Amino acid sequence: MRLIVGTIIVFLCVFGGYAAMGGKLLVLWQPFEFVIILGAAIGAFIIGNPGPVLKGVPGMFGTLVKGPKYKQADYVELLGMQYSLYKLIKQKGMLAVEQHIENPHDSTLFNAFPSFAANHHAVEFVCDYMRMLTMGVNNVHEIDALMDEELETHHQEQERIYAAMQSIADGTPALGIVAAVLGVIKTMGSITEPPEVLGHLIGGALVGTFFGVFVAYGFFGPMASSLKSTFEAESKYYLSLKAGLLAHIAGQPPVMAVEFARKALMTDVRPTFAEVEAATADLPA
């Protein structure tokens, strides 16, 4: 919704303001200028980015439209899952979780929390570290460092996606100048034409500069910023898991481990202590 509303406002203010000044909108219709700028931008995007980023383009636009995929209900469910997991370990010992981490798709514990169970990366994250605990690894600092490395890798994978969008935003003003120069070259080839023809040609050339700056700062730049903020918000899901797991490894009781996990969330989606307490009150181990 933000993408749609923002796009409408940009178009109305720019083209509406131009028309209100007495400008002729038809002059701005220079399709070959658009082909030069957008075509070169797409080509540069393909040259400058690896296959995984190119394959992620549809998902990139899906993220822009939908925003962060985790809502407050998902975080409440995440905290509830952690509470049930840590409570199970406290009551029955580490060996009790082996059946869940070795076959998570059939785990009654994980499947009791549908949004978590559907998150392949989150399930894998929990199972990997729980498996390490069952094998006797319990040094908090070593696991903390390993989690940081894994989450940093995940962050770098997301960073190259919004960095690719930002590179388009940085490059399209220059490509607009390229289109404008080509338009001027075309105009110089018609220098013997009357002033009204030359004026039309020069106006068309300047549209290239306008369009490059317009799409860069009106769309591509804000899109890159939106992707960055969305990915940063979503990363809190894993940071919450990390905080809860480390607190559990350090010997905190389930209710306190969950509180550590809750504190890692952003305030706009962070449930209150009372909401978490109510959600976890009747959860079985």
PDB file of C-alpha atoms in Angstrom:
ATOM      1  CA  MET A   1       0.000   0.000   0.000  1.00  0.00           C
ATOM      2  CA  ARG A   2       2.820   2.417   0.812  1.00  0.00           C
ATOM      3  CA  LEU A   3       4.372   1.734  -2.594  1.00  0.00           C
ATOM      4  CA  ILE A   4       1.110   2.460  -4.405  1.00  0.00           C
ATOM      5  CA  VAL A   5       0.280   5.588  -2.417  1.00  0.00           C
ATOM      6  CA  GLY A   6       3.823   6.941  -2.732  1.00  0.00           C
ATOM      7  CA  THR A   7       3.897   6.306  -6.488  1.00  0.00           C
ATOM      8  CA  ILE A   8       0.612   8.140  -6.974  1.00  0.00           C
ATOM      9  CA  ILE A   9       1.828  11.129  -4.952  1.00  0.00           C
ATOM     10  CA  VAL A  10       5.099  11.330  -6.916  1.00  0.00           C
ATOM     11  CA  PHE A  11       3.320  11.253 -10.271  1.00  0.00           C
ATOM     12  CA  LEU A  12       0.614  13.721  -9.251  1.00  0.00           C
ATOM     13  CA  CYS A  13       3.045  16.249  -7.780  1.00  0.00           C
ATOM     14  CA  VAL A  14       5.607  16.116 -10.592  1.00  0.00           C
ATOM     15  CA  PHE A  15       3.374  15.899 -13.654  1.00  0.00           C
ATOM     16  CA  GLY A  16       0.464  17.765 -12.085  1.00  0.00           C
ATOM     17  CA  GLY A  17       2.764  20.614 -11.097  1.00  0.00           C
ATOM     18  CA  TYR A  18       4.301  20.674 -14.579  1.00  0.00           C
ATOM     19  CA  ALA A  19       0.887  20.795 -16.224  1.00  0.00           C
ATOM     20  CA  ALA A  20      -0.294  23.494 -13.796  1.00  0.00           C
ATOM     21  CA  MET A  21       2.643  25.671 -14.905  1.00  0.00           C
ATOM     22  CA  GLY A  22       1.366  25.422 -18.449  1.00  0.00           C
ATOM     23  CA  GLY A  23       3.707  22.655 -19.585  1.00  0.00           C
ATOM     24  CA  LYS A  24       2.601  20.318 -22.338  1.00  0.00           C
ATOM     25  CA  LEU A  25       2.593  16.725 -21.136  1.00  0.00           C
ATOM     26  CA  LEU A  26       2.900  15.372 -24.659  1.00  0.00           C
ATOM     27  CA  VAL A  27       6.407  16.855 -24.901  1.00  0.00           C
ATOM     28  CA  LEU A  28       7.515  14.512 -22.097  1.00  0.00           C
ATOM     29  CA  TRP A  29       6.552  11.452 -24.115  1.00  0.00           C
ATOM     30  CA  GLN A  30       9.934  10.433 -25.527  1.00  0.00           C
ATOM     31  CA  PRO A  31       9.810   6.613 -25.613  1.00  0.00           C
ATOM     32  CA  PHE A  32      13.272   6.118 -27.107  1.00  0.00           C
ATOM     33  CA  GLU A  33      14.813   8.196 -24.335  1.00  0.00           C
ATOM     34  CA  PHE A  34      13.106   5.839 -21.875  1.00  0.00           C
ATOM     35  CA  VAL A  35      14.413   2.808 -23.772  1.00  0.00           C
ATOM     36  CA  ILE A  36      17.981   4.149 -23.649  1.00  0.00           C
ATOM     37  CA  ILE A  37      17.880   4.881 -19.907  1.00  0.00           C
ATOM     38  CA  LEU A  38      15.899   1.904 -18.601  1.00  0.00           C
ATOM     39  CA  GLY A  39      17.438  -0.537 -21.070  1.00  0.00           C
ATOM     40  CA  ALA A  40      20.968   0.501 -20.104  1.00  0.00           C
ATOM     41  CA  ALA A  41      20.011   0.341 -16.405  1.00  0.00           C
ATOM     42  CA  ILE A  42      18.678  -3.194 -16.792  1.00  0.00           C
ATOM     43  CA  GLY A  43      21.766  -4.252 -18.727  1.00  0.00           C
ATOM     44  CA  ALA A  44      24.055  -2.773 -16.079  1.00  0.00           C
ATOM     45  CA  PHE A  45      22.003  -4.512 -13.382  1.00  0.00           C
ATOM     46  CA  ILE A  46      22.524  -7.870 -15.120  1.00  0.00           C
ATOM     47  CA  ILE A  47      26.257  -7.231 -15.557  1.00  0.00           C
ATOM     48  CA  GLY A  48      26.821  -6.121 -11.969  1.00  0.00           C
ATOM     49  CA  ASN A  49      24.922  -8.756  -9.993  1.00  0.00           C
ATOM     50  CA  PRO A  50      25.340 -12.527  -9.491  1.00  0.00           C
ATOM     51  CA  GLY A  51      22.712 -15.101 -10.371  1.00  0.00           C
ATOM     52  CA  PRO A  52      21.094 -15.369  -6.915  1.00  0.00           C
ATOM     53  CA  VAL A  53      20.381 -11.630  -6.896  1.00  0.00           C
ATOM     54  CA  LEU A  54      18.909 -11.739 -10.407  1.00  0.00           C
ATOM     55  CA  LYS A  55      16.704 -14.676  -9.434  1.00  0.00           C
ATOM     56  CA  GLY A  56      15.560 -12.727  -6.381  1.00  0.00           C
ATOM     57  CA  VAL A  57      14.173  -9.798  -8.397  1.00  0.00           C
ATOM     58  CA  PRO A  58      10.524 -11.042  -8.318  1.00  0.00           C
ATOM     59  CA  GLY A  59      10.814 -11.527  -4.564  1.00  0.00           C
ATOM     60  CA  MET A  60      12.352  -8.071  -4.277  1.00  0.00           C
ATOM     61  CA  PHE A  61       9.272  -6.452  -5.772  1.00  0.00           C
ATOM     62  CA  GLY A  62       7.046  -8.690  -3.655  1.00  0.00           C
ATOM     63  CA  THR A  63       8.831  -7.407  -0.555  1.00  0.00           C
ATOM     64  CA  LEU A  64       8.342  -3.805  -1.695  1.00  0.00           C
ATOM     65  CA  VAL A  65       4.605  -4.344  -2.078  1.00  0.00           C
ATOM     66  CA  LYS A  66       4.004  -6.414   1.062  1.00  0.00           C
ATOM     67  CA  GLY A  67       6.539  -4.908   3.488  1.00  0.00           C
ATOM     68  CA  PRO A  68       7.945  -6.935   6.422  1.00  0.00           C
ATOM     69  CA  LYS A  69       6.571 -10.462   6.426  1.00  0.00           C
ATOM     70  CA  TYR A  70       6.515 -10.768  10.215  1.00  0.00           C
ATOM     71  CA  LYS A  71       3.671  -9.215  12.177  1.00  0.00           C
ATOM     72  CA  GLN A  72       3.226  -8.996  15.930  1.00  0.00           C
ATOM     73  CA  ALA A  73       1.264 -12.270  15.943  1.00  0.00           C
ATOM     74  CA  ASP A  74       4.253 -14.020  14.359  1.00  0.00           C
ATOM     75  CA  TYR A  75       6.548 -12.733  17.089  1.00  0.00           C
ATOM     76  CA  VAL A  76       4.126 -13.825  19.811  1.00  0.00           C
ATOM     77  CA  GLU A  77       4.108 -17.266  18.222  1.00  0.00           C
ATOM     78  CA  LEU A  78       7.908 -17.273  18.028  1.00  0.00           C
ATOM     79  CA  LEU A  79       8.191 -16.472  21.722  1.00  0.00           C
ATOM     80  CA  GLY A  80       5.628 -19.165  22.499  1.00  0.00           C
ATOM     81  CA  MET A  81       7.623 -21.742  20.551  1.00  0.00           C
ATOM     82  CA  GLN A  82      10.777 -20.845  22.450  1.00  0.00           C
ATOM     83  CA  TYR A  83       8.955 -21.103  25.761  1.00  0.00           C
ATOM     84  CA  SER A  84       7.628 -24.584  24.920  1.00  0.00           C
ATOM     85  CA  LEU A  85      11.045 -25.722  23.717  1.00  0.00           C
ATOM     86  CA  TYR A  86      12.945 -24.491  26.770  1.00  0.00           C
ATOM     87  CA  LYS A  87      10.254 -25.800  29.103  1.00  0.00           C
ATOM     88  CA  LEU A  88      10.501 -29.239  27.493  1.00  0.00           C
ATOM     89  CA  ILE A  89      14.264 -29.278  27.982  1.00  0.00           C
ATOM     90  CA  LYS A  90      13.971 -28.133  31.595  1.00  0.00           C
ATOM     91  CA  GLN A  91      11.404 -30.817  32.431  1.00  0.00           C
ATOM     92  CA  LYS A  92      12.704 -33.775  30.424  1.00  0.00           C
ATOM     93  CA  GLY A  93      16.308 -32.974  29.524  1.00  0.00           C
ATOM     94  CA  MET A  94      18.132 -32.321  26.253  1.00  0.00           C
ATOM     95  CA  LEU A  95      17.482 -35.786  24.838  1.00  0.00           C
ATOM     96  CA  ALA A  96      13.767 -34.988  24.727  1.00  0.00           C
ATOM     97  CA  VAL A  97      14.268 -32.558  21.848  1.00  0.00           C
ATOM     98  CA  GLU A  98      16.107 -34.984  19.567  1.00  0.00           C
ATOM     99  CA  GLN A  99      12.926 -36.279  17.938  1.00  0.00           C
ATOM    100  CA  HIS A 100      11.906 -32.693  17.140  1.00  0.00           C
ATOM    101  CA  ILE A 101      15.206 -31.410  15.770  1.00  0.00           C
ATOM    102  CA  GLU A 102      16.016 -34.521  13.721  1.00  0.00           C
ATOM    103  CA  ASN A 103      12.624 -34.538  11.992  1.00  0.00           C
ATOM    104  CA  PRO A 104      11.246 -30.990  12.370  1.00  0.00           C
ATOM    105  CA  HIS A 105       8.589 -31.390   9.669  1.00  0.00           C
ATOM    106  CA  ASP A 106       6.815 -34.011  11.788  1.00  0.00           C
ATOM    107  CA  SER A 107       7.513 -32.331  15.124  1.00  0.00           C
ATOM    108  CA  THR A 108       4.398 -31.836  17.203  1.00  0.00           C
ATOM    109  CA  LEU A 109       6.182 -29.054  19.069  1.00  0.00           C
ATOM    110  CA  PHE A 110       7.104 -27.017  15.987  1.00  0.00           C
ATOM    111  CA  ASN A 111       3.849 -27.713  14.141  1.00  0.00           C
ATOM    112  CA  ALA A 112       1.929 -26.272  17.066  1.00  0.00           C
ATOM    113  CA  PHE A 113       3.267 -22.916  15.841  1.00  0.00           C
ATOM    114  CA  PRO A 114       2.364 -22.789  12.111  1.00  0.00           C
ATOM    115  CA  SER A 115       4.100 -19.575  11.062  1.00  0.00           C
ATOM    116  CA  PHE A 116       7.358 -20.714  12.676  1.00  0.00           C
ATOM    117  CA  ALA A 117       7.076 -24.237  11.239  1.00  0.00           C
ATOM    118  CA  ALA A 118       6.613 -22.741   7.751  1.00  0.00           C
ATOM    119  CA  ASN A 119       9.803 -20.693   8.106  1.00  0.00           C
ATOM    120  CA  HIS A 120      12.463 -23.079   6.813  1.00  0.00           C
ATOM    121  CA  HIS A 121      15.417 -20.886   7.755  1.00  0.00           C
ATOM    122  CA  ALA A 122      14.199 -20.263  11.298  1.00  0.00           C
ATOM    123  CA  VAL A 123      13.500 -23.960  11.892  1.00  0.00           C
ATOM    124  CA  GLU A 124      16.942 -24.858  10.568  1.00  0.00           C
ATOM    125  CA  PHE A 125      18.536 -22.183  12.763  1.00  0.00           C
ATOM    126  CA  VAL A 126      16.926 -23.591  15.923  1.00  0.00           C
ATOM    127  CA  CYS A 127      17.557 -27.226  15.033  1.00  0.00           C
ATOM    128  CA  ASP A 128      21.228 -26.665  14.224  1.00  0.00           C
ATOM    129  CA  TYR A 129      21.993 -25.054  17.573  1.00  0.00           C
ATOM    130  CA  MET A 130      19.832 -27.449  19.543  1.00  0.00           C
ATOM    131  CA  ARG A 131      21.692 -30.303  17.879  1.00  0.00           C
ATOM    132  CA  MET A 132      24.981 -28.771  18.988  1.00  0.00           C
ATOM    133  CA  LEU A 133      23.683 -28.622  22.553  1.00  0.00           C
ATOM    134  CA  THR A 134      22.695 -32.297  22.480  1.00  0.00           C
ATOM    135  CA  MET A 135      26.264 -33.054  21.377  1.00  0.00           C
ATOM    136  CA  GLY A 136      27.667 -31.327  24.455  1.00  0.00           C
ATOM    137  CA  VAL A 137      28.591 -27.887  23.112  1.00  0.00           C
ATOM    138  CA  ASN A 138      27.498 -25.417  25.778  1.00  0.00           C
ATOM    139  CA  ASN A 139      30.023 -22.561  25.720  1.00  0.00           C
ATOM    140  CA  VAL A 140      27.888 -19.431  25.468  1.00  0.00           C
ATOM    141  CA  HIS A 141      30.631 -17.237  24.011  1.00  0.00           C
ATOM    142  CA  GLU A 142      31.571 -19.712  21.284  1.00  0.00           C
ATOM    143  CA  ILE A 143      27.952 -20.201  20.238  1.00  0.00           C
ATOM    144  CA  ASP A 144      27.359 -16.436  20.380  1.00  0.00           C
ATOM    145  CA  ALA A 145      30.280 -15.871  17.987  1.00  0.00           C
ATOM    146  CA  LEU A 146      29.046 -18.610  15.654  1.00  0.00           C
ATOM    147  CA  MET A 147      25.526 -17.162  15.621  1.00  0.00           C
ATOM    148  CA  ASP A 148      26.924 -13.725  14.843  1.00  0.00           C
ATOM    149  CA  GLU A 149      28.823 -15.148  11.878  1.00  0.00           C
ATOM    150  CA  GLU A 150      25.746 -16.945  10.550  1.00  0.00           C
ATOM    151  CA  LEU A 151      23.478 -13.929  10.968  1.00  0.00           C
ATOM    152  CA  GLU A 152      26.097 -11.675   9.371  1.00  0.00           C
ATOM    153  CA  THR A 153      26.163 -13.983   6.352  1.00  0.00           C
ATOM    154  CA  HIS A 154      22.372 -13.808   6.162  1.00  0.00           C
ATOM    155  CA  HIS A 155      22.585 -10.006   6.412  1.00  0.00           C
ATOM    156  CA  GLN A 156      25.146  -9.855   3.590  1.00  0.00           C
ATOM    157  CA  GLU A 157      22.874 -11.925   1.353  1.00  0.00           C
ATOM    158  CA  GLN A 158      20.070  -9.438   1.926  1.00  0.00           C
ATOM    159  CA  GLU A 159      22.391  -6.436   1.674  1.00  0.00           C
ATOM    160  CA  ARG A 160      23.439  -7.252  -1.868  1.00  0.00           C
ATOM    161  CA  ILE A 161      19.768  -7.219  -2.890  1.00  0.00           C
ATOM    162  CA  TYR A 162      19.031  -3.673  -1.757  1.00  0.00           C
ATOM    163  CA  ALA A 163      22.553  -2.596  -2.768  1.00  0.00           C
ATOM    164  CA  ALA A 164      21.700  -3.719  -6.306  1.00  0.00           C
ATOM    165  CA  MET A 165      18.619  -1.491  -6.261  1.00  0.00           C
ATOM    166  CA  GLN A 166      20.664   1.385  -4.866  1.00  0.00           C
ATOM    167  CA  SER A 167      23.202   0.961  -7.673  1.00  0.00           C
ATOM    168  CA  ILE A 168      20.402   1.529 -10.190  1.00  0.00           C
ATOM    169  CA  ALA A 169      19.367   4.659  -8.297  1.00  0.00           C
ATOM    170  CA  ASP A 170      22.955   5.900  -8.393  1.00  0.00           C
ATOM    171  CA  GLY A 171      23.391   5.145 -12.086  1.00  0.00           C
ATOM    172  CA  THR A 172      20.190   6.315 -13.754  1.00  0.00           C
ATOM    173  CA  PRO A 173      20.934  10.082 -13.460  1.00  0.00           C
ATOM    174  CA  ALA A 174      24.166   9.488 -15.414  1.00  0.00           C
ATOM    175  CA  LEU A 175      22.310   7.346 -17.941  1.00  0.00           C
ATOM    176  CA  GLY A 176      19.845  10.215 -18.278  1.00  0.00           C
ATOM    177  CA  ILE A 177      22.758  12.432 -19.250  1.00  0.00           C
ATOM    178  CA  VAL A 178      23.823   9.818 -21.810  1.00  0.00           C
ATOM    179  CA  ALA A 179      20.349   9.925 -23.358  1.00  0.00           C
ATOM    180  CA  ALA A 180      20.378  13.727 -23.288  1.00  0.00           C
ATOM    181  CA  VAL A 181      23.779  13.875 -25.039  1.00  0.00           C
ATOM    182  CA  LEU A 182      22.534  11.520 -27.717  1.00  0.00           C
ATOM    183  CA  GLY A 183      19.522  13.781 -28.140  1.00  0.00           C
ATOM    184  CA  VAL A 184      21.803  16.808 -28.520  1.00  0.00           C
ATOM    185  CA  ILE A 185      23.872  14.947 -31.118  1.00  0.00           C
ATOM    186  CA  LYS A 186      20.680  14.228 -33.009  1.00  0.00           C
ATOM    187  CA  THR A 187      19.714  17.903 -32.722  1.00  0.00           C
ATOM    188  CA  MET A 188      23.068  19.066 -34.083  1.00  0.00           C
ATOM    189  CA  GLY A 189      22.460  16.923 -37.117  1.00  0.00           C
ATOM    190  CA  SER A 190      19.337  18.978 -37.771  1.00  0.00           C
ATOM    191  CA  ILE A 191      20.869  22.383 -37.107  1.00  0.00           C
ATOM    192  CA  THR A 192      19.510  23.800 -40.377  1.00  0.00           C
ATOM    193  CA  GLU A 193      15.920  23.157 -39.330  1.00  0.00           C
ATOM    194  CA  PRO A 194      13.695  26.077 -38.250  1.00  0.00           C
ATOM    195  CA  PRO A 195      13.621  27.149 -34.535  1.00  0.00           C
ATOM    196  CA  GLU A 196      10.335  25.384 -33.754  1.00  0.00           C
ATOM    197  CA  VAL A 197      11.800  22.039 -34.907  1.00  0.00           C
ATOM    198  CA  LEU A 198      15.062  22.600 -33.038  1.00  0.00           C
ATOM    199  CA  GLY A 199      13.140  23.554 -29.908  1.00  0.00           C
ATOM    200  CA  HIS A 200      11.210  20.283 -30.051  1.00  0.00           C
ATOM    201  CA  LEU A 201      14.431  18.299 -30.527  1.00  0.00           C
ATOM    202  CA  ILE A 202      16.230  20.071 -27.667  1.00  0.00           C
ATOM    203  CA  GLY A 203      13.205  19.575 -25.395  1.00  0.00           C
ATOM    204  CA  GLY A 204      13.218  15.879 -26.217  1.00  0.00           C
ATOM    205  CA  ALA A 205      16.919  15.674 -25.388  1.00  0.00           C
ATOM    206  CA  LEU A 206      16.387  17.337 -22.006  1.00  0.00           C
ATOM    207  CA  VAL A 207      13.668  14.817 -21.180  1.00  0.00           C
ATOM    208  CA  GLY A 208      16.452  12.238 -20.905  1.00  0.00           C
ATOM    209  CA  THR A 209      18.094  14.134 -18.044  1.00  0.00           C
ATOM    210  CA  PHE A 210      14.737  14.713 -16.406  1.00  0.00           C
ATOM    211  CA  PHE A 211      13.694  11.077 -16.636  1.00  0.00           C
ATOM    212  CA  GLY A 212      16.999   9.728 -15.285  1.00  0.00           C
ATOM    213  CA  VAL A 213      16.866  11.973 -12.215  1.00  0.00           C
ATOM    214  CA  PHE A 214      13.115  11.419 -11.802  1.00  0.00           C
ATOM    215  CA  VAL A 215      13.230   7.616 -11.631  1.00  0.00           C
ATOM    216  CA  ALA A 216      16.422   7.637  -9.544  1.00  0.00           C
ATOM    217  CA  TYR A 217      15.205   9.879  -6.731  1.00  0.00           C
ATOM    218  CA  GLY A 218      11.481   9.312  -7.131  1.00  0.00           C
ATOM    219  CA  PHE A 219      11.508   5.504  -7.270  1.00  0.00           C
ATOM    220  CA  PHE A 220      14.747   3.502  -7.277  1.00  0.00           C
ATOM    221  CA  GLY A 221      16.355   5.295  -4.314  1.00  0.00           C
ATOM    222  CA  PRO A 222      13.247   5.089  -2.090  1.00  0.00           C
ATOM    223  CA  MET A 223      12.773   1.445  -3.123  1.00  0.00           C
ATOM    224  CA  ALA A 224      16.322   0.633  -2.002  1.00  0.00           C
ATOM    225  CA  SER A 225      15.693   2.390   1.334  1.00  0.00           C
ATOM    226  CA  SER A 226      12.415   0.502   1.764  1.00  0.00           C
ATOM    227  CA  LEU A 227      14.111  -2.841   1.107  1.00  0.00           C
ATOM    228  CA  LYS A 228      16.859  -2.027   3.599  1.00  0.00           C
ATOM    229  CA  SER A 229      14.432  -1.073   6.382  1.00  0.00           C
ATOM    230  CA  THR A 230      12.275  -4.137   5.657  1.00  0.00           C
ATOM    231  CA  PHE A 231      15.223  -6.525   5.831  1.00  0.00           C
ATOM    232  CA  GLU A 232      16.468  -4.890   9.034  1.00  0.00           C
ATOM    233  CA  ALA A 233      13.024  -5.312  10.610  1.00  0.00           C
ATOM    234  CA  GLU A 234      12.864  -8.965   9.532  1.00  0.00           C
ATOM    235  CA  SER A 235      16.340  -9.660  10.918  1.00  0.00           C
ATOM    236  CA  LYS A 236      14.933  -9.099  14.404  1.00  0.00           C
ATOM    237  CA  TYR A 237      13.133 -12.419  14.066  1.00  0.00           C
ATOM    238  CA  TYR A 238      16.479 -14.226  14.100  1.00  0.00           C
ATOM    239  CA  LEU A 239      18.014 -11.906  16.668  1.00  0.00           C
ATOM    240  CA  SER A 240      15.133 -12.780  18.974  1.00  0.00           C
ATOM    241  CA  LEU A 241      15.870 -16.469  18.454  1.00  0.00           C
ATOM    242  CA  LYS A 242      19.529 -15.812  19.155  1.00  0.00           C
ATOM    243  CA  ALA A 243      18.822 -13.897  22.368  1.00  0.00           C
ATOM    244  CA  GLY A 244      16.485 -16.597  23.650  1.00  0.00           C
ATOM    245  CA  LEU A 245      18.832 -19.448  22.802  1.00  0.00           C
ATOM    246  CA  LEU A 246      21.826 -17.776  24.432  1.00  0.00           C
ATOM    247  CA  ALA A 247      19.823 -17.006  27.565  1.00  0.00           C
ATOM    248  CA  HIS A 248      18.703 -20.644  27.694  1.00  0.00           C
ATOM    249  CA  ILE A 249      22.278 -21.904  27.254  1.00  0.00           C
ATOM    250  CA  ALA A 250      23.397 -19.544  30.021  1.00  0.00           C
ATOM    251  CA  GLY A 251      20.985 -21.291  32.386  1.00  0.00           C
ATOM    252  CA  GLN A 252      18.068 -18.864  32.480  1.00  0.00           C
ATOM    253  CA  PRO A 253      14.640 -20.402  33.203  1.00  0.00           C
ATOM    254  CA  PRO A 254      12.200 -20.553  30.236  1.00  0.00           C
ATOM    255  CA  VAL A 255      10.256 -17.454  31.257  1.00  0.00           C
ATOM    256  CA  MET A 256      13.423 -15.369  31.483  1.00  0.00           C
ATOM    257  CA  ALA A 257      14.899 -16.773  28.248  1.00  0.00           C
ATOM    258  CA  VAL A 258      11.711 -15.710  26.479  1.00  0.00           C
ATOM    259  CA  GLU A 259      11.970 -12.276  28.077  1.00  0.00           C
ATOM    260  CA  PHE A 260      15.486 -11.931  26.670  1.00  0.00           C
ATOM    261  CA  ALA A 261      14.073 -12.877  23.265  1.00  0.00           C
ATOM    262  CA  ARG A 262      11.211 -10.391  23.600  1.00  0.00           C
ATOM    263  CA  LYS A 263      13.568  -7.511  24.361  1.00  0.00           C
ATOM    264  CA  ALA A 264      15.386  -8.098  21.059  1.00  0.00           C
ATOM    265  CA  LEU A 265      12.297  -7.095  19.062  1.00  0.00           C
ATOM    266  CA  MET A 266      11.492  -3.638  17.713  1.00  0.00           C
ATOM    267  CA  THR A 267       9.011  -1.695  19.782  1.00  0.00           C
ATOM    268  CA  ASP A 268       6.363  -1.436  17.044  1.00  0.00           C
ATOM    269  CA  VAL A 269       5.943  -5.234  16.960  1.00  0.00           C
ATOM    270  CA  ARG A 270       7.170  -6.164  20.440  1.00  0.00           C
ATOM    271  CA  PRO A 271       4.386  -7.731  22.532  1.00  0.00           C
ATOM    272  CA  THR A 272       4.141  -6.641  26.136  1.00  0.00           C
ATOM    273  CA  PHE A 273       5.282  -8.846  28.985  1.00  0.00           C
ATOM    274  CA  ALA A 274       1.636  -9.436  29.912  1.00  0.00           C
ATOM    275  CA  GLU A 275       0.748 -10.449  26.344  1.00  0.00           C
ATOM    276  CA  VAL A 276       3.595 -12.964  26.251  1.00  0.00           C
ATOM    277  CA  GLU A 277       2.658 -14.283  29.675  1.00  0.00           C
ATOM    278  CA  ALA A 278      -0.932 -14.783  28.572  1.00  0.00           C
ATOM    279  CA  ALA A 279       0.150 -16.474  25.333  1.00  0.00           C
ATOM    280  CA  THR A 280       2.517 -18.892  27.100  1.00  0.00           C
ATOM    281  CA  ALA A 281       0.463 -19.605  30.206  1.00  0.00           C
ATOM    282  CA  ASP A 282      -1.183 -22.783  28.937  1.00  0.00           C
ATOM    283  CA  LEU A 283       1.426 -23.970  26.457  1.00  0.00           C
ATOM    284  CA  PRO A 284       2.451 -27.586  26.943  1.00  0.00           C
ATOM    285  CA  ALA A 285       6.071 -28.653  26.861  1.00  0.00           C
TER     286      ALA A 285
END
